[in-house]
mmCIF file with all atom_site columns, C-alpha atoms in Angstrom:
data_model
loop_
_atom_site.group_PDB
_atom_site.id
_atom_site.type_symbol
_atom_site.label_atom_id
_atom_site.label_alt_id
_atom_site.label_comp_id
_atom_site.label_asym_id
_atom_site.label_entity_id
_atom_site.label_seq_id
_atom_site.pdbx_PDB_ins_code
_atom_site.Cartn_x
_atom_site.Cartn_y
_atom_site.Cartn_z
_atom_site.occupancy
_atom_site.B_iso_or_equiv
_atom_site.pdbx_formal_charge
_atom_site.auth_seq_id
_atom_site.auth_comp_id
_atom_site.auth_asym_id
_atom_site.auth_atom_id
_atom_site.pdbx_PDB_model_num
ATOM 1   C CA . ALA R 1 1   ? -15.469 1.327   -11.017 1.00 37.00 ? 175 ALA R CA 1
ATOM 2   C CA . ALA R 1 2   ? -12.965 0.601   -8.721  1.00 39.00 ? 176 ALA R CA 1
ATOM 3   C CA . ALA R 1 3   ? -15.490 0.550   -5.761  1.00 40.00 ? 177 ALA R CA 1
ATOM 4   C CA . ALA R 1 4   ? -17.526 -1.909  -8.085  1.00 37.00 ? 178 ALA R CA 1
ATOM 5   C CA . ALA R 1 5   ? -14.506 -4.274  -8.650  1.00 36.00 ? 179 ALA R CA 1
ATOM 6   C CA . ALA R 1 6   ? -13.462 -4.013  -4.764  1.00 38.00 ? 180 ALA R CA 1
ATOM 7   C CA . ALA R 1 7   ? -17.035 -5.178  -3.931  1.00 38.00 ? 181 ALA R CA 1
ATOM 8   C CA . ALA R 1 8   ? -16.963 -8.020  -6.278  1.00 36.00 ? 182 ALA R CA 1
ATOM 9   C CA . GLY R 1 9   ? -13.294 -8.955  -5.766  1.00 38.00 ? 183 GLY R CA 1
ATOM 10  C CA . VAL R 1 10  ? -10.729 -8.974  -7.956  1.00 35.00 ? 184 VAL R CA 1
ATOM 11  C CA . SER R 1 11  ? -8.141  -11.527 -8.187  1.00 35.00 ? 185 SER R CA 1
ATOM 12  C CA . VAL R 1 12  ? -4.851  -10.944 -9.752  1.00 39.00 ? 186 VAL R CA 1
ATOM 13  C CA . GLY R 1 13  ? -2.433  -14.066 -10.328 1.00 39.00 ? 187 GLY R CA 1
ATOM 14  C CA . GLY R 1 14  ? 1.523   -13.891 -10.899 1.00 38.00 ? 188 GLY R CA 1
ATOM 15  C CA . MET R 1 15  ? 4.308   -15.882 -10.367 1.00 39.00 ? 189 MET R CA 1
ATOM 16  C CA . GLY R 1 16  ? 2.673   -18.946 -8.644  1.00 40.00 ? 190 GLY R CA 1
ATOM 17  C CA . ALA R 1 17  ? 0.423   -17.041 -6.254  1.00 42.00 ? 191 ALA R CA 1
ATOM 18  C CA . SER R 1 18  ? -3.113  -15.512 -6.363  1.00 40.00 ? 192 SER R CA 1
ATOM 19  C CA . VAL R 1 19  ? -3.947  -12.014 -4.645  1.00 40.00 ? 193 VAL R CA 1
ATOM 20  C CA . THR R 1 20  ? -7.301  -11.193 -3.859  1.00 41.00 ? 194 THR R CA 1
ATOM 21  C CA . LEU R 1 21  ? -8.524  -7.715  -3.531  1.00 38.00 ? 195 LEU R CA 1
ATOM 22  C CA . VAL R 1 22  ? -10.951 -7.285  -0.800  1.00 40.00 ? 196 VAL R CA 1
ATOM 23  C CA . ALA R 1 23  ? -13.233 -4.543  0.433   1.00 35.00 ? 197 ALA R CA 1
ATOM 24  C CA . ALA R 1 24  ? -13.144 -5.108  4.091   1.00 37.00 ? 198 ALA R CA 1
ATOM 25  C CA . ALA R 1 25  ? -11.735 -1.965  5.477   1.00 37.00 ? 199 ALA R CA 1
ATOM 26  C CA . ALA R 1 26  ? -14.755 0.232   5.418   1.00 36.00 ? 200 ALA R CA 1
ATOM 27  C CA . SER R 1 27  ? -16.961 -2.088  7.128   1.00 38.00 ? 201 SER R CA 1
ATOM 28  C CA . GLY R 1 28  ? -14.566 -3.309  9.694   1.00 42.00 ? 202 GLY R CA 1
ATOM 29  C CA . ALA R 1 29  ? -15.272 -6.720  8.839   1.00 43.00 ? 203 ALA R CA 1
ATOM 30  C CA . ALA R 1 30  ? -12.287 -9.558  8.746   1.00 42.00 ? 204 ALA R CA 1
ATOM 31  C CA . PRO R 1 31  ? -10.849 -10.455 5.250   1.00 43.00 ? 205 PRO R CA 1
ATOM 32  C CA . SER R 1 32  ? -11.953 -13.909 3.846   1.00 45.00 ? 206 SER R CA 1
ATOM 33  C CA . GLY R 1 33  ? -11.486 -17.036 5.979   1.00 46.00 ? 207 GLY R CA 1
ATOM 34  C CA . ASP R 1 34  ? -12.951 -15.595 9.164   1.00 47.00 ? 208 ASP R CA 1
ATOM 35  C CA . VAL R 1 35  ? -9.398  -14.406 10.641  1.00 46.00 ? 209 VAL R CA 1
ATOM 36  C CA . PRO R 1 36  ? -10.231 -11.975 13.549  1.00 46.00 ? 210 PRO R CA 1
ATOM 37  C CA . ARG R 1 37  ? -8.434  -8.814  13.266  1.00 48.00 ? 211 ARG R CA 1
ATOM 38  C CA . PRO R 1 38  ? -5.715  -8.573  15.906  1.00 47.00 ? 212 PRO R CA 1
ATOM 39  C CA . PRO R 1 39  ? -6.420  -5.458  18.164  1.00 41.00 ? 213 PRO R CA 1
ATOM 40  C CA . SER R 1 40  ? -2.955  -4.371  17.908  1.00 45.00 ? 214 SER R CA 1
ATOM 41  C CA . LEU R 1 41  ? -3.065  -3.416  14.380  1.00 45.00 ? 215 LEU R CA 1
ATOM 42  C CA . ARG R 1 42  ? -4.858  -0.333  13.492  1.00 43.00 ? 216 ARG R CA 1
ATOM 43  C CA . SER R 1 43  ? -7.478  -0.309  10.977  1.00 46.00 ? 217 SER R CA 1
ATOM 44  C CA . CYS R 1 44  ? -7.535  0.955   7.677   1.00 52.00 ? 218 CYS R CA 1
ATOM 45  C CA . GLY R 1 45  ? -9.124  4.586   7.204   1.00 46.00 ? 219 GLY R CA 1
ATOM 46  C CA . GLU R 1 46  ? -12.800 4.576   5.765   1.00 39.00 ? 220 GLU R CA 1
ATOM 47  C CA . GLY R 1 47  ? -11.544 6.502   2.812   1.00 41.00 ? 221 GLY R CA 1
ATOM 48  C CA . ASP R 1 48  ? -9.146  4.002   1.504   1.00 44.00 ? 222 ASP R CA 1
ATOM 49  C CA . ALA R 1 49  ? -11.950 1.459   0.498   1.00 44.00 ? 223 ALA R CA 1
ATOM 50  C CA . GLY R 1 50  ? -13.155 1.896   -2.909  1.00 44.00 ? 224 GLY R CA 1
ATOM 51  C CA . LEU R 1 51  ? -10.511 4.496   -3.883  1.00 43.00 ? 225 LEU R CA 1
ATOM 52  C CA . PRO R 1 52  ? -8.537  3.677   -7.166  1.00 44.00 ? 226 PRO R CA 1
ATOM 53  C CA . ILE R 1 53  ? -4.925  2.385   -6.463  1.00 46.00 ? 227 ILE R CA 1
ATOM 54  C CA . SER R 1 54  ? -2.246  4.493   -8.052  1.00 47.00 ? 228 SER R CA 1
ATOM 55  C CA . PRO R 1 55  ? 0.957   2.902   -9.263  1.00 51.00 ? 229 PRO R CA 1
ATOM 56  C CA . LEU R 1 56  ? 3.947   3.331   -6.870  1.00 48.00 ? 230 LEU R CA 1
ATOM 57  C CA . SER R 1 57  ? 6.205   6.132   -7.957  1.00 51.00 ? 231 SER R CA 1
ATOM 58  C CA . PRO R 1 58  ? 10.155  4.870   -8.480  1.00 48.00 ? 232 PRO R CA 1
ATOM 59  C CA . SER R 1 59  ? 11.038  5.820   -5.002  1.00 53.00 ? 233 SER R CA 1
ATOM 60  C CA . GLU R 1 60  ? 8.106   3.988   -3.414  1.00 78.00 ? 234 GLU R CA 1
ATOM 61  C CA . VAL R 1 61  ? 8.665   0.339   -2.479  1.00 88.00 ? 235 VAL R CA 1
ATOM 62  C CA . ALA R 1 62  ? 6.032   -1.774  -0.290  1.00 94.00 ? 236 ALA R CA 1
ATOM 63  C CA . GLU R 1 63  ? 7.370   -2.029  2.933   1.00 95.00 ? 237 GLU R CA 1
ATOM 64  C CA . VAL R 1 64  ? 6.335   -4.399  5.659   1.00 95.00 ? 238 VAL R CA 1
ATOM 65  C CA . GLY R 1 65  ? 6.436   -2.633  9.220   1.00 95.00 ? 239 GLY R CA 1
ATOM 66  C CA . ARG R 1 66  ? 5.152   -5.198  11.313  1.00 96.00 ? 240 ARG R CA 1
ATOM 67  C CA . LEU R 1 67  ? 3.502   -9.002  11.321  1.00 97.00 ? 241 LEU R CA 1
ATOM 68  C CA . SER R 1 68  ? 0.487   -9.891  13.650  1.00 97.00 ? 242 SER R CA 1
ATOM 69  C CA . CYS R 1 69  ? 2.201   -13.176 14.111  1.00 95.00 ? 243 CYS R CA 1
ATOM 70  C CA . ASP R 1 70  ? 6.138   -13.911 13.669  1.00 96.00 ? 244 ASP R CA 1
ATOM 71  C CA . ARG R 1 71  ? 6.131   -17.755 14.224  1.00 97.00 ? 245 ARG R CA 1
ATOM 72  C CA . GLY R 1 72  ? 4.037   -21.017 13.610  1.00 97.00 ? 246 GLY R CA 1
ATOM 73  C CA . PRO R 1 73  ? 4.379   -24.657 12.660  1.00 96.00 ? 247 PRO R CA 1
ATOM 74  C CA . CYS R 1 74  ? 6.530   -25.874 9.857   1.00 95.00 ? 248 CYS R CA 1
ATOM 75  C CA . THR R 1 75  ? 3.300   -27.160 8.347   1.00 95.00 ? 249 THR R CA 1
ATOM 76  C CA . GLY R 1 76  ? 2.323   -23.903 7.582   1.00 96.00 ? 250 GLY R CA 1
ATOM 77  C CA . GLY R 1 77  ? -1.298  -22.500 7.830   1.00 96.00 ? 251 GLY R CA 1
ATOM 78  C CA . THR R 1 78  ? -0.620  -19.748 10.503  1.00 97.00 ? 252 THR R CA 1
ATOM 79  C CA . ALA R 1 79  ? -2.877  -16.570 9.232   1.00 97.00 ? 253 ALA R CA 1
ATOM 80  C CA . VAL R 1 80  ? -0.597  -13.677 9.331   1.00 98.00 ? 254 VAL R CA 1
ATOM 81  C CA . TRP R 1 81  ? -1.528  -9.500  9.074   1.00 97.00 ? 255 TRP R CA 1
ATOM 82  C CA . LEU R 1 82  ? 1.213   -7.670  7.446   1.00 98.00 ? 256 LEU R CA 1
ATOM 83  C CA . GLN R 1 83  ? 1.000   -3.812  8.386   1.00 97.00 ? 257 GLN R CA 1
ATOM 84  C CA . GLY R 1 84  ? 3.347   -1.427  6.643   1.00 96.00 ? 258 GLY R CA 1
ATOM 85  C CA . GLU R 1 85  ? 2.910   1.077   3.332   1.00 95.00 ? 259 GLU R CA 1
ATOM 86  C CA . HIS R 1 86  ? 2.543   1.264   -0.250  1.00 94.00 ? 260 HIS R CA 1
ATOM 87  C CA . PHE R 1 87  ? 0.998   -2.146  -0.285  1.00 96.00 ? 261 PHE R CA 1
ATOM 88  C CA . THR R 1 88  ? -1.091  -2.952  -3.768  1.00 94.00 ? 262 THR R CA 1
ATOM 89  C CA . PRO R 1 89  ? -3.033  -5.893  -5.068  1.00 95.00 ? 263 PRO R CA 1
ATOM 90  C CA . GLU R 1 90  ? -0.327  -7.318  -6.949  1.00 94.00 ? 264 GLU R CA 1
ATOM 91  C CA . LEU R 1 91  ? 2.067   -8.021  -4.412  1.00 96.00 ? 265 LEU R CA 1
ATOM 92  C CA . LEU R 1 92  ? 3.150   -11.164 -3.260  1.00 96.00 ? 266 LEU R CA 1
ATOM 93  C CA . VAL R 1 93  ? 4.083   -12.270 0.359   1.00 97.00 ? 267 VAL R CA 1
ATOM 94  C CA . LEU R 1 94  ? 7.179   -14.581 0.491   1.00 97.00 ? 268 LEU R CA 1
ATOM 95  C CA . PHE R 1 95  ? 8.145   -16.586 3.447   1.00 97.00 ? 269 PHE R CA 1
ATOM 96  C CA . GLY R 1 96  ? 11.820  -17.398 2.403   1.00 96.00 ? 270 GLY R CA 1
ATOM 97  C CA . ASP R 1 97  ? 11.522  -18.001 -1.376  1.00 94.00 ? 271 ASP R CA 1
ATOM 98  C CA . VAL R 1 98  ? 8.016   -19.693 -0.634  1.00 96.00 ? 272 VAL R CA 1
ATOM 99  C CA . PRO R 1 99  ? 4.897   -17.709 -2.039  1.00 97.00 ? 273 PRO R CA 1
ATOM 100 C CA . ALA R 1 100 ? 2.499   -17.261 0.770   1.00 97.00 ? 274 ALA R CA 1
ATOM 101 C CA . LYS R 1 101 ? -1.341  -18.771 0.547   1.00 91.00 ? 275 LYS R CA 1
ATOM 102 C CA . GLU R 1 102 ? -4.317  -16.640 0.291   1.00 94.00 ? 276 GLU R CA 1
ATOM 103 C CA . VAL R 1 103 ? -2.794  -13.265 0.114   1.00 97.00 ? 277 VAL R CA 1
ATOM 104 C CA . SER R 1 104 ? -5.685  -10.683 0.388   1.00 97.00 ? 278 SER R CA 1
ATOM 105 C CA . TYR R 1 105 ? -5.255  -6.964  -0.274  1.00 97.00 ? 279 TYR R CA 1
ATOM 106 C CA . VAL R 1 106 ? -7.347  -5.003  2.494   1.00 97.00 ? 280 VAL R CA 1
ATOM 107 C CA . CYS R 1 107 ? -5.819  -1.458  1.880   1.00 97.00 ? 281 CYS R CA 1
ATOM 108 C CA . PRO R 1 108 ? -2.418  0.210   1.276   1.00 96.00 ? 282 PRO R CA 1
ATOM 109 C CA . GLU R 1 109 ? -1.148  -0.456  4.925   1.00 96.00 ? 283 GLU R CA 1
ATOM 110 C CA . LEU R 1 110 ? -2.537  -3.854  5.288   1.00 97.00 ? 284 LEU R CA 1
ATOM 111 C CA . LEU R 1 111 ? -2.374  -7.297  3.910   1.00 97.00 ? 285 LEU R CA 1
ATOM 112 C CA . THR R 1 112 ? -3.448  -10.832 5.290   1.00 97.00 ? 286 THR R CA 1
ATOM 113 C CA . CYS R 1 113 ? -1.958  -14.039 4.511   1.00 98.00 ? 287 CYS R CA 1
ATOM 114 C CA . VAL R 1 114 ? -1.420  -17.659 5.165   1.00 98.00 ? 288 VAL R CA 1
ATOM 115 C CA . ALA R 1 115 ? 2.028   -18.948 5.936   1.00 97.00 ? 289 ALA R CA 1
ATOM 116 C CA . PRO R 1 116 ? 3.176   -21.538 3.868   1.00 97.00 ? 290 PRO R CA 1
ATOM 117 C CA . PRO R 1 117 ? 4.934   -24.803 4.759   1.00 96.00 ? 291 PRO R CA 1
ATOM 118 C CA . SER R 1 118 ? 8.443   -24.489 5.432   1.00 94.00 ? 292 SER R CA 1
ATOM 119 C CA . GLY R 1 119 ? 9.507   -27.412 3.245   1.00 88.00 ? 293 GLY R CA 1
ATOM 120 C CA . ASP R 1 120 ? 11.287  -29.318 6.377   1.00 85.00 ? 294 ASP R CA 1
ATOM 121 C CA . ASP R 1 121 ? 9.017   -30.495 8.929   1.00 84.00 ? 295 ASP R CA 1
ATOM 122 C CA . GLU R 1 122 ? 11.382  -31.503 11.341  1.00 88.00 ? 296 GLU R CA 1
ATOM 123 C CA . ARG R 1 123 ? 13.851  -28.762 11.563  1.00 92.00 ? 297 ARG R CA 1
ATOM 124 C CA . SER R 1 124 ? 12.771  -25.387 13.118  1.00 95.00 ? 298 SER R CA 1
ATOM 125 C CA . ARG R 1 125 ? 14.175  -22.366 11.311  1.00 95.00 ? 299 ARG R CA 1
ATOM 126 C CA . THR R 1 126 ? 13.693  -18.602 10.633  1.00 97.00 ? 300 THR R CA 1
ATOM 127 C CA . VAL R 1 127 ? 12.987  -17.289 7.043   1.00 97.00 ? 301 VAL R CA 1
ATOM 128 C CA . ASP R 1 128 ? 12.521  -13.537 6.056   1.00 97.00 ? 302 ASP R CA 1
ATOM 129 C CA . VAL R 1 129 ? 9.009   -12.403 5.195   1.00 97.00 ? 303 VAL R CA 1
ATOM 130 C CA . ARG R 1 130 ? 9.377   -9.854  2.300   1.00 96.00 ? 304 ARG R CA 1
ATOM 131 C CA . LEU R 1 131 ? 7.109   -8.653  -0.520  1.00 97.00 ? 305 LEU R CA 1
ATOM 132 C CA . VAL R 1 132 ? 7.503   -8.824  -4.322  1.00 96.00 ? 306 VAL R CA 1
ATOM 133 C CA . SER R 1 133 ? 5.622   -6.893  -6.950  1.00 93.00 ? 307 SER R CA 1
ATOM 134 C CA . ALA R 1 134 ? 4.343   -9.348  -9.454  1.00 92.00 ? 308 ALA R CA 1
ATOM 135 C CA . VAL R 1 135 ? 4.226   -6.637  -11.854 1.00 90.00 ? 309 VAL R CA 1
ATOM 136 C CA . SER R 1 136 ? 7.722   -4.905  -11.643 1.00 90.00 ? 310 SER R CA 1
ATOM 137 C CA . GLY R 1 137 ? 9.637   -7.452  -9.533  1.00 91.00 ? 311 GLY R CA 1
ATOM 138 C CA . ARG R 1 138 ? 10.740  -4.595  -7.024  1.00 92.00 ? 312 ARG R CA 1
ATOM 139 C CA . ALA R 1 139 ? 11.159  -6.132  -3.522  1.00 94.00 ? 313 ALA R CA 1
ATOM 140 C CA . SER R 1 140 ? 10.917  -4.907  -0.154  1.00 94.00 ? 314 SER R CA 1
ATOM 141 C CA . ARG R 1 141 ? 14.270  -3.657  1.405   1.00 93.00 ? 315 ARG R CA 1
ATOM 142 C CA . ARG R 1 142 ? 13.533  -4.396  5.067   1.00 93.00 ? 316 ARG R CA 1
ATOM 143 C CA . PRO R 1 143 ? 12.170  -8.027  5.488   1.00 95.00 ? 317 PRO R CA 1
ATOM 144 C CA . LEU R 1 144 ? 11.062  -9.392  8.867   1.00 96.00 ? 318 LEU R CA 1
ATOM 145 C CA . PRO R 1 145 ? 11.906  -12.505 10.479  1.00 97.00 ? 319 PRO R CA 1
ATOM 146 C CA . PHE R 1 146 ? 9.312   -15.561 10.668  1.00 98.00 ? 320 PHE R CA 1
ATOM 147 C CA . HIS R 1 147 ? 10.089  -18.329 12.892  1.00 97.00 ? 321 HIS R CA 1
ATOM 148 C CA . TYR R 1 148 ? 8.981   -21.883 11.856  1.00 97.00 ? 322 TYR R CA 1
ATOM 149 C CA . ARG R 1 149 ? 8.705   -24.654 14.690  1.00 96.00 ? 323 ARG R CA 1
ATOM 150 C CA . ALA R 1 150 ? 9.238   -27.925 14.224  1.00 93.00 ? 324 ALA R CA 1
ATOM 151 C CA . GLN R 1 151 ? 7.049   -30.536 15.564  1.00 80.00 ? 325 GLN R CA 1
ATOM 152 C CA . SER R 1 152 ? 8.320   -32.358 18.248  1.00 69.00 ? 326 SER R CA 1
ATOM 153 C CA . ALA R 1 153 ? 8.683   -36.235 18.044  1.00 48.00 ? 327 ALA R CA 1
ATOM 154 C CA . ALA R 1 154 ? 6.359   -36.462 21.154  1.00 45.00 ? 328 ALA R CA 1
ATOM 155 C CA . SER R 1 155 ? 3.623   -34.361 19.356  1.00 56.00 ? 329 SER R CA 1
ATOM 156 C CA . SER R 1 156 ? 4.120   -36.118 16.313  1.00 53.00 ? 330 SER R CA 1
ATOM 157 C CA . ALA R 1 157 ? 3.245   -39.433 17.993  1.00 49.00 ? 331 ALA R CA 1
ATOM 158 C CA . ALA R 1 158 ? 0.315   -37.756 20.037  1.00 51.00 ? 332 ALA R CA 1
ATOM 159 C CA . ALA R 1 159 ? -1.038  -36.476 17.038  1.00 55.00 ? 333 ALA R CA 1
ATOM 160 C CA . ALA R 1 160 ? -0.807  -39.824 15.152  1.00 54.00 ? 334 ALA R CA 1
ATOM 161 C CA . ALA R 1 161 ? -2.313  -41.546 17.914  1.00 57.00 ? 335 ALA R CA 1
ATOM 162 C CA . ALA R 1 162 ? -5.208  -39.352 18.055  1.00 58.00 ? 336 ALA R CA 1
ATOM 163 C CA . ALA R 1 163 ? -5.933  -39.698 14.288  1.00 55.00 ? 337 ALA R CA 1
#
């Protein structure tokens, strides 16, 4: 049943964000959105796809160990792969206090998402990327930094002239 649900795609909503379960790990295919797999991230084991997802024990908290990309424009839209441990489909990825867009569960060690806008297109800043369970509310203990880059005035003028 879990394999059928994974093959069909299962969406879990909560706290203003949606999570999509993707069965891409066994085939090696990239999850939705034609985002290429970064070569530096190891792929999930073939046995991970289709296995039932067990709830975390009280001592297990989802943790991010690495981001495929740790910077992007303040306007958002950067595809980010999160590698870590104890991932489950109901996890929310937060950039600061803002939920990521298009979060996809690939396997217990890999999530993908799209960075949201920073909320301030004029100012570069760094936010913590962390995971929060939509079910239990438990948050990861070791957030990783993501650097938003402000678009310079020259770049803004060039973009406006090109449009």
